[in-house]
Short mmCIF file of C-alpha atoms in Angstrom, two decimals:
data_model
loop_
_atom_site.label_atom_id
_atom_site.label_comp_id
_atom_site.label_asym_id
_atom_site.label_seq_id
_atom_site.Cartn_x
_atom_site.Cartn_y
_atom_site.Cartn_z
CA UNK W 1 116.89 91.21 81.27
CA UNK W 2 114.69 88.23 81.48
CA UNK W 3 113.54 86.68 84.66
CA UNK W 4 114.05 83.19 85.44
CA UNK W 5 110.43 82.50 87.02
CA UNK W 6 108.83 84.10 83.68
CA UNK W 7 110.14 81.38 81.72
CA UNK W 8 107.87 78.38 80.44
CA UNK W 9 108.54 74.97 81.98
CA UNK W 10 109.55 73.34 78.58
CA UNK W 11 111.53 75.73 76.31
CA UNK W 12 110.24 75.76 72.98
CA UNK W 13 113.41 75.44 70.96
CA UNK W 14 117.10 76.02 71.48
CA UNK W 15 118.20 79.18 71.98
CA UNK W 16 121.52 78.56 69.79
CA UNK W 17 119.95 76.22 67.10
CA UNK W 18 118.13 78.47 64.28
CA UNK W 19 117.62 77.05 61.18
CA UNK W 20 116.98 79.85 58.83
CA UNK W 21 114.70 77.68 56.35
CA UNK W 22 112.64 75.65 59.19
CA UNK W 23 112.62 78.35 62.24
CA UNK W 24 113.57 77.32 65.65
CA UNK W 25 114.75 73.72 66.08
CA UNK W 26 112.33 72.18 68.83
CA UNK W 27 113.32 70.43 71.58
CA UNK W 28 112.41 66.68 72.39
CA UNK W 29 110.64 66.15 75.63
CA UNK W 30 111.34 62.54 77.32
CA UNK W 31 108.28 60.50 77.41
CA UNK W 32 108.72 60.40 81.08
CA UNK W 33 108.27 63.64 81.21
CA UNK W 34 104.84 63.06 79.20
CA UNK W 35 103.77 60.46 81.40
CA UNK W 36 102.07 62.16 84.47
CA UNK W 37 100.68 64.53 82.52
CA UNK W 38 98.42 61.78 79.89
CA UNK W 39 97.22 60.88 83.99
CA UNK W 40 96.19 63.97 84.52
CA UNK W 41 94.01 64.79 81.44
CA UNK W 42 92.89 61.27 81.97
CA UNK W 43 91.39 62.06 85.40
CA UNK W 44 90.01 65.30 83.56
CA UNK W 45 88.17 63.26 81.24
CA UNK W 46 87.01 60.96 83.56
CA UNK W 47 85.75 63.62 85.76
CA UNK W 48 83.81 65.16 82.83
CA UNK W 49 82.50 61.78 81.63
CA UNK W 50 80.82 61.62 85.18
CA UNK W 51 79.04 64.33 84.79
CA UNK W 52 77.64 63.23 81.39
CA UNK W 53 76.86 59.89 82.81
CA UNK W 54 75.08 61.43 85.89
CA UNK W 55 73.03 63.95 83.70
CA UNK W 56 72.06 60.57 81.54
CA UNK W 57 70.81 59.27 84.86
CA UNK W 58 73.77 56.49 84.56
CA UNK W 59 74.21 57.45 88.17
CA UNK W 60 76.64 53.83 88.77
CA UNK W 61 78.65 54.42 86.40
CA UNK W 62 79.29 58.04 86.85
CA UNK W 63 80.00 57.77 90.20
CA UNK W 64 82.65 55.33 89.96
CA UNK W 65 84.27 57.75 86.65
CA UNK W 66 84.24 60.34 89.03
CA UNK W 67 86.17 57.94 91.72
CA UNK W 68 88.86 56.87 89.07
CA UNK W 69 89.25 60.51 88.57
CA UNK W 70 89.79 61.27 91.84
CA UNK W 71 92.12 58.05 91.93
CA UNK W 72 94.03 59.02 89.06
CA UNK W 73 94.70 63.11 90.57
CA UNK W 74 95.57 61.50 93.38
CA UNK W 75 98.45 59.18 91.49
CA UNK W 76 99.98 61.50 88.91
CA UNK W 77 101.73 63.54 91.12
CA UNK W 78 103.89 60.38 92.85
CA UNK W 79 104.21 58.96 89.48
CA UNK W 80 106.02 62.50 88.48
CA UNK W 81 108.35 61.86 91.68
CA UNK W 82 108.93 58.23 91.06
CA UNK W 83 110.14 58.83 87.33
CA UNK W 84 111.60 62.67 88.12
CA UNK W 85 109.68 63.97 86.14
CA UNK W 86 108.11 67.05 87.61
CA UNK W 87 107.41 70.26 85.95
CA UNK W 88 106.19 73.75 86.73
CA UNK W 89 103.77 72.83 83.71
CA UNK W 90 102.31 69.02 85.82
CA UNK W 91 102.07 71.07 88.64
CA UNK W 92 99.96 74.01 87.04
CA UNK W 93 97.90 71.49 84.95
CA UNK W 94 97.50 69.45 88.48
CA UNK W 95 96.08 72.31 90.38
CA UNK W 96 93.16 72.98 87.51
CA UNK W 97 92.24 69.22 87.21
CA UNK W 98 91.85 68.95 90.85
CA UNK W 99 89.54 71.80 90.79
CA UNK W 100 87.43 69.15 88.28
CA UNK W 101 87.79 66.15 90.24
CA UNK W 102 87.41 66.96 93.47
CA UNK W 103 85.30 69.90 93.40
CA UNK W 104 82.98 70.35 90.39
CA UNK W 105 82.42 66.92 89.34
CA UNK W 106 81.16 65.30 92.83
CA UNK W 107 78.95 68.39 93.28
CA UNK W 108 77.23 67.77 90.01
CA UNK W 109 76.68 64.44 90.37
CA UNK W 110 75.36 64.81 93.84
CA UNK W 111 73.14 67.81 92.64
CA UNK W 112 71.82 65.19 89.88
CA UNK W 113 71.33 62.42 92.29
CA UNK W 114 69.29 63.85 95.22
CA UNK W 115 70.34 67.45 95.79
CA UNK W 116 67.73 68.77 92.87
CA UNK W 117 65.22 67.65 95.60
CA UNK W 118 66.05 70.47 97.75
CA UNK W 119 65.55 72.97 95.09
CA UNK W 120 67.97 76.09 95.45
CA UNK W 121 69.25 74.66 98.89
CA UNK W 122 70.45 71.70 97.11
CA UNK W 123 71.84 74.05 94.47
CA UNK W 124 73.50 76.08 96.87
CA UNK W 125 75.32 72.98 98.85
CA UNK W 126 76.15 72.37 95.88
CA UNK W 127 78.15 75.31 95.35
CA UNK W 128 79.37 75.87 98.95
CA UNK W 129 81.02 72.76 98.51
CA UNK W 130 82.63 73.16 94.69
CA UNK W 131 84.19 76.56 96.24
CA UNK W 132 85.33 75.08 99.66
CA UNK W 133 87.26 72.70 97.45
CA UNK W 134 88.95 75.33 95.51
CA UNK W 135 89.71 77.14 98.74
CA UNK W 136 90.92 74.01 99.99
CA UNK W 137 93.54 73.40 97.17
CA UNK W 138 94.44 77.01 97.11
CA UNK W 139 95.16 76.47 100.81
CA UNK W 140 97.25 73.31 100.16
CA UNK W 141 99.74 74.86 97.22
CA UNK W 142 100.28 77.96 99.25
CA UNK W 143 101.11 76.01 102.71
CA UNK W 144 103.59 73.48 99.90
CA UNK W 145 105.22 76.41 98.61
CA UNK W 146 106.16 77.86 102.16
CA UNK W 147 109.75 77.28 103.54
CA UNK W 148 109.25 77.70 107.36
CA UNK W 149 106.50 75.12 107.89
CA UNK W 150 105.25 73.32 111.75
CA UNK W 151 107.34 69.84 111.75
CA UNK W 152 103.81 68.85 112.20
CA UNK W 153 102.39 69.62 108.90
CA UNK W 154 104.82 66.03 107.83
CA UNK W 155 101.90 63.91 109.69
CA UNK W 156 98.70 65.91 109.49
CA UNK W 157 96.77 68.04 106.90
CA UNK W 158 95.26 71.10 107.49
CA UNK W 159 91.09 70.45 107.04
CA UNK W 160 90.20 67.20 105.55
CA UNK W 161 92.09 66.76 102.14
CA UNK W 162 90.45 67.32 98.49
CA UNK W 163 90.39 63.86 97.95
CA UNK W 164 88.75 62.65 100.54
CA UNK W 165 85.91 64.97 100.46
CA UNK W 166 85.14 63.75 97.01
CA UNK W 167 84.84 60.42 98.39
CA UNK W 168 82.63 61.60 101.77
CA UNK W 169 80.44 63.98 99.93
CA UNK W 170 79.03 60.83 98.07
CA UNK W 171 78.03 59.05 101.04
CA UNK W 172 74.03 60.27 100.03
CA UNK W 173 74.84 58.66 96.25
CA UNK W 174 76.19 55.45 98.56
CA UNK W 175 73.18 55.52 100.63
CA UNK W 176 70.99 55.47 97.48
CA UNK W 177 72.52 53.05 95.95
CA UNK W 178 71.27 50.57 98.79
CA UNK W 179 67.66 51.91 99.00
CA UNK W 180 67.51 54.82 100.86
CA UNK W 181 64.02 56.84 99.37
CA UNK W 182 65.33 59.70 97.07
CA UNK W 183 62.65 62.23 98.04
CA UNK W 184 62.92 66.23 99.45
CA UNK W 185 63.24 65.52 102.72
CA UNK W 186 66.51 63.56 102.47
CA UNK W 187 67.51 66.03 99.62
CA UNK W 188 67.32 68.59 102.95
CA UNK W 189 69.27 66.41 105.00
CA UNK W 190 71.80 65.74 101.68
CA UNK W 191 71.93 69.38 101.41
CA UNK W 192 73.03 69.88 104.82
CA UNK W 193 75.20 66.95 104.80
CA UNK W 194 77.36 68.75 101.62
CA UNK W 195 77.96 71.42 103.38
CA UNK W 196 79.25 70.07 106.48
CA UNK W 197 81.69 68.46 104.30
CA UNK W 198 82.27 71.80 102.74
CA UNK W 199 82.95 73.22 105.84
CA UNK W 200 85.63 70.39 107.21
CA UNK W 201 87.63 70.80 103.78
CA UNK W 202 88.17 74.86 104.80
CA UNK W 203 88.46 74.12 108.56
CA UNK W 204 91.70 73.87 110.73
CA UNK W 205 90.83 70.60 112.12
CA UNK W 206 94.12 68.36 112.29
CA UNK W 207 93.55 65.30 110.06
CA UNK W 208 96.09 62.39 110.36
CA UNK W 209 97.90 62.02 106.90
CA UNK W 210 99.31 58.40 107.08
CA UNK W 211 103.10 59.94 105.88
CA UNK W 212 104.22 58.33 108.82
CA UNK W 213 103.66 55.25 107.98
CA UNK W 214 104.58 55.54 104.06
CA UNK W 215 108.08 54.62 104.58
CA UNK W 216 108.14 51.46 105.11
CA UNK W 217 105.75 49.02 106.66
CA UNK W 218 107.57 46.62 109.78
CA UNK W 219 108.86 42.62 108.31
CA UNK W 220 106.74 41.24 110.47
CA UNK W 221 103.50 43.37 109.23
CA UNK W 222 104.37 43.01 105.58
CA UNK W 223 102.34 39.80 105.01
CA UNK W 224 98.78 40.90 106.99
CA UNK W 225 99.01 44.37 105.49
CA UNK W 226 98.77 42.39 101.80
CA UNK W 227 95.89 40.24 102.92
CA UNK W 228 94.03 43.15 104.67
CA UNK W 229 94.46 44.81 101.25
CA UNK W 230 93.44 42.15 99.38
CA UNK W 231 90.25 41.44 101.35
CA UNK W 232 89.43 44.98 101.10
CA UNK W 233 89.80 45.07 97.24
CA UNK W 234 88.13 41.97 97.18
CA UNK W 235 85.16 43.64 99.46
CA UNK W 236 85.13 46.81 97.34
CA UNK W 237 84.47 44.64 93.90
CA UNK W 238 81.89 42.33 95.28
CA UNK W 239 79.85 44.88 97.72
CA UNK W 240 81.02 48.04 95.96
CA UNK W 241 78.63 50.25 97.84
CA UNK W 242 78.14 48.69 101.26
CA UNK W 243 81.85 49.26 100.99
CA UNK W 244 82.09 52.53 100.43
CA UNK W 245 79.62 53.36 102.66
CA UNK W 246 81.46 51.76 105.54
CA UNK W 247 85.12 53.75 103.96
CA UNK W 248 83.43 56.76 104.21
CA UNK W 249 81.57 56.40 108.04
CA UNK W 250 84.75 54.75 109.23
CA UNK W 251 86.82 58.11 108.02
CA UNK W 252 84.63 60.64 109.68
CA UNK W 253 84.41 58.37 112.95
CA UNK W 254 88.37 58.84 112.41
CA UNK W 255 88.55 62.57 112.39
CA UNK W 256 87.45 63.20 116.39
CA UNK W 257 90.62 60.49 117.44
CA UNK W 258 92.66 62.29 114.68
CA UNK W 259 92.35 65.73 116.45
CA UNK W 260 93.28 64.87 119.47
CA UNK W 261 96.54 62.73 118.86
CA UNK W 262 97.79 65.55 117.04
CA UNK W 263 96.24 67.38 120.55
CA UNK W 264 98.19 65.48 122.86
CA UNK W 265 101.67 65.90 120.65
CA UNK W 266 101.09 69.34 119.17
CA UNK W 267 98.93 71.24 120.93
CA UNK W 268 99.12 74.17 123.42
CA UNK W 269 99.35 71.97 126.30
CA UNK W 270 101.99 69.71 124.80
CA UNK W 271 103.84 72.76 123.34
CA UNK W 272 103.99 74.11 126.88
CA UNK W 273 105.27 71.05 128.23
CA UNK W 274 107.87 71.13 125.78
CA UNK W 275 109.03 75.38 126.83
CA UNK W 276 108.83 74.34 130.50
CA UNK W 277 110.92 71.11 130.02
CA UNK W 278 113.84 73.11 128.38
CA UNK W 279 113.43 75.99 130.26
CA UNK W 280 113.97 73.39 133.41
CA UNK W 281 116.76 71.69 131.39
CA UNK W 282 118.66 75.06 131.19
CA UNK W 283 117.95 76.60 134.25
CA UNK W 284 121.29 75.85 136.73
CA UNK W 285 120.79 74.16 140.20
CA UNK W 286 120.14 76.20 143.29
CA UNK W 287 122.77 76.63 145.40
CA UNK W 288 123.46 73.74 148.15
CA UNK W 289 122.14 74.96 151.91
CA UNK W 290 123.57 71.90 154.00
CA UNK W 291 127.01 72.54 152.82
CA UNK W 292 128.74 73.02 156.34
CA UNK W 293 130.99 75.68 157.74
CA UNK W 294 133.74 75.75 160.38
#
């Protein structure tokens, strides 16, 4: 007897329509169903066309492949919800191009850039980092596939996510961009700098997700939320790495503030508020002393 979970996401043919002189009659897949997936080997090949670009010393432009990359991983998964079209196939495929994208192309590019200064330190940052971002994704598909989760997993990622450490372990590449020296002394501090990223991807730290807020945005907000995003669009095309630069200081100023909201409404603290408040909710009243007697 067959088990369900060994079967392939897309059955090859139909089990009931053999045609002796052709084989197996194949089954159509809908093109919605091919859609996420053309994203994802797109943000494969952009990934990999970084890392050409960056060992061609086209730093620029292989810096922003390897952004579109991480932009379009970070799209074809709600583009698979929006049409229905997910598959155990999208999400298998997802999980190795996210290992590209996020993990092996950044670290190359940074290695390229300014991390070869440091010699094998560089190299080795260079690594941590590339592995920390597998762990990180490994950690993030087991934590998805769990039933009994914390309600506050909804607002808050465990570590800082995959995507954003693609974007923060750039910052050196950002710095360069706008004239900082590229020698082996700031290939040291780049070094280091990898590996502290490395080290917040695999961490516990609480980071705010934004899912609160993905819902909907309030009627009277809808109007400055477009013109803050089109002034930041417009500052990202104009001043492309002064922007950057600025998204990437502004997120790790974010983290600290991050922590401790989910602190003050998750912690151990707040959790113990919680126990005594029902425990004092469910406990009876005392008995009334000033009742009098005859």
């Amino acid at each position: 007897m067959k088990d369900k979970d060994t079967q392939t996401p897309f059955l090859p043919y139909e089990p009931d329509g053999l045609d002796e002189g052709r084989g197996p009659r194949l089954r159509e897949i809908p093109f919605r169903m091919l859609i996420p997936n053309l994203i994802t080997v797109m943000a494969i090949c952009a990934g990999l066309t970084g890392i050409r670009l960056a060992f061609e010393n086209r730093f620029e432009m292989a810096v922003a492949m390897v952004l579109l990359a991480a932009f379009l991983d970070g799209i074809d998964g709600r583009v698979a919800r929006l049409l229905k079209a997910q598959s155990k196939f999208g999400a298998q495929m997802d999980s190795l191009a996210d290992i590209v994208n996020f993990g092996v192309a950044p670290a190359l590019v940074l290695y390229v850039f300014i991390l070869d200064q440091a010699r094998s330190f560089g190299w080795i940052a260079a690594i941590v980092y590339t592995v920390a971002a597998g762990l990180r994704l490994a950690r993030f598909n087991v934590i998805s596939e769990t039933d009994s989760r914390p309600i506050w997993l909804k607002y808050y990622f465990v570590g800082v996510p995959a995507p954003a450490g693609a974007l923060l372990v750039l910052l050196p590449v950002y710095f360069g961009f706008l004239g900082l020296p590229i020698d082996r002394s700031t290939g040291f501090v780049a070094a280091a700098y990898t590996m502290f990223i490395g080290f917040l991807l695999v961490s516990r730290v609480p980071v705010y997700s934004g899912k609160s807020i993905s819902s909907g945005v309030r009627r009277d907000l809808f109007m400055p939320f477009i013109l803050l995003a089109v002034v930041y669009v417009s500052l990202l095309m104009s001043f492309t790495w002064e922007t950057l630069t600025l998204t990437a200081i502004v997120y790790l100023a974010s983290l600290p503030f991050g922590a401790a909201a989910w602190s003050r409404k998750y912690g151990p603290k707040a959790r113990a508020k919680k126990a005594a408040d029902a425990t004092a909710g469910t406990t009876p009243a005392p008995p009334d002393n000033d009742t009098k007697t005859d």
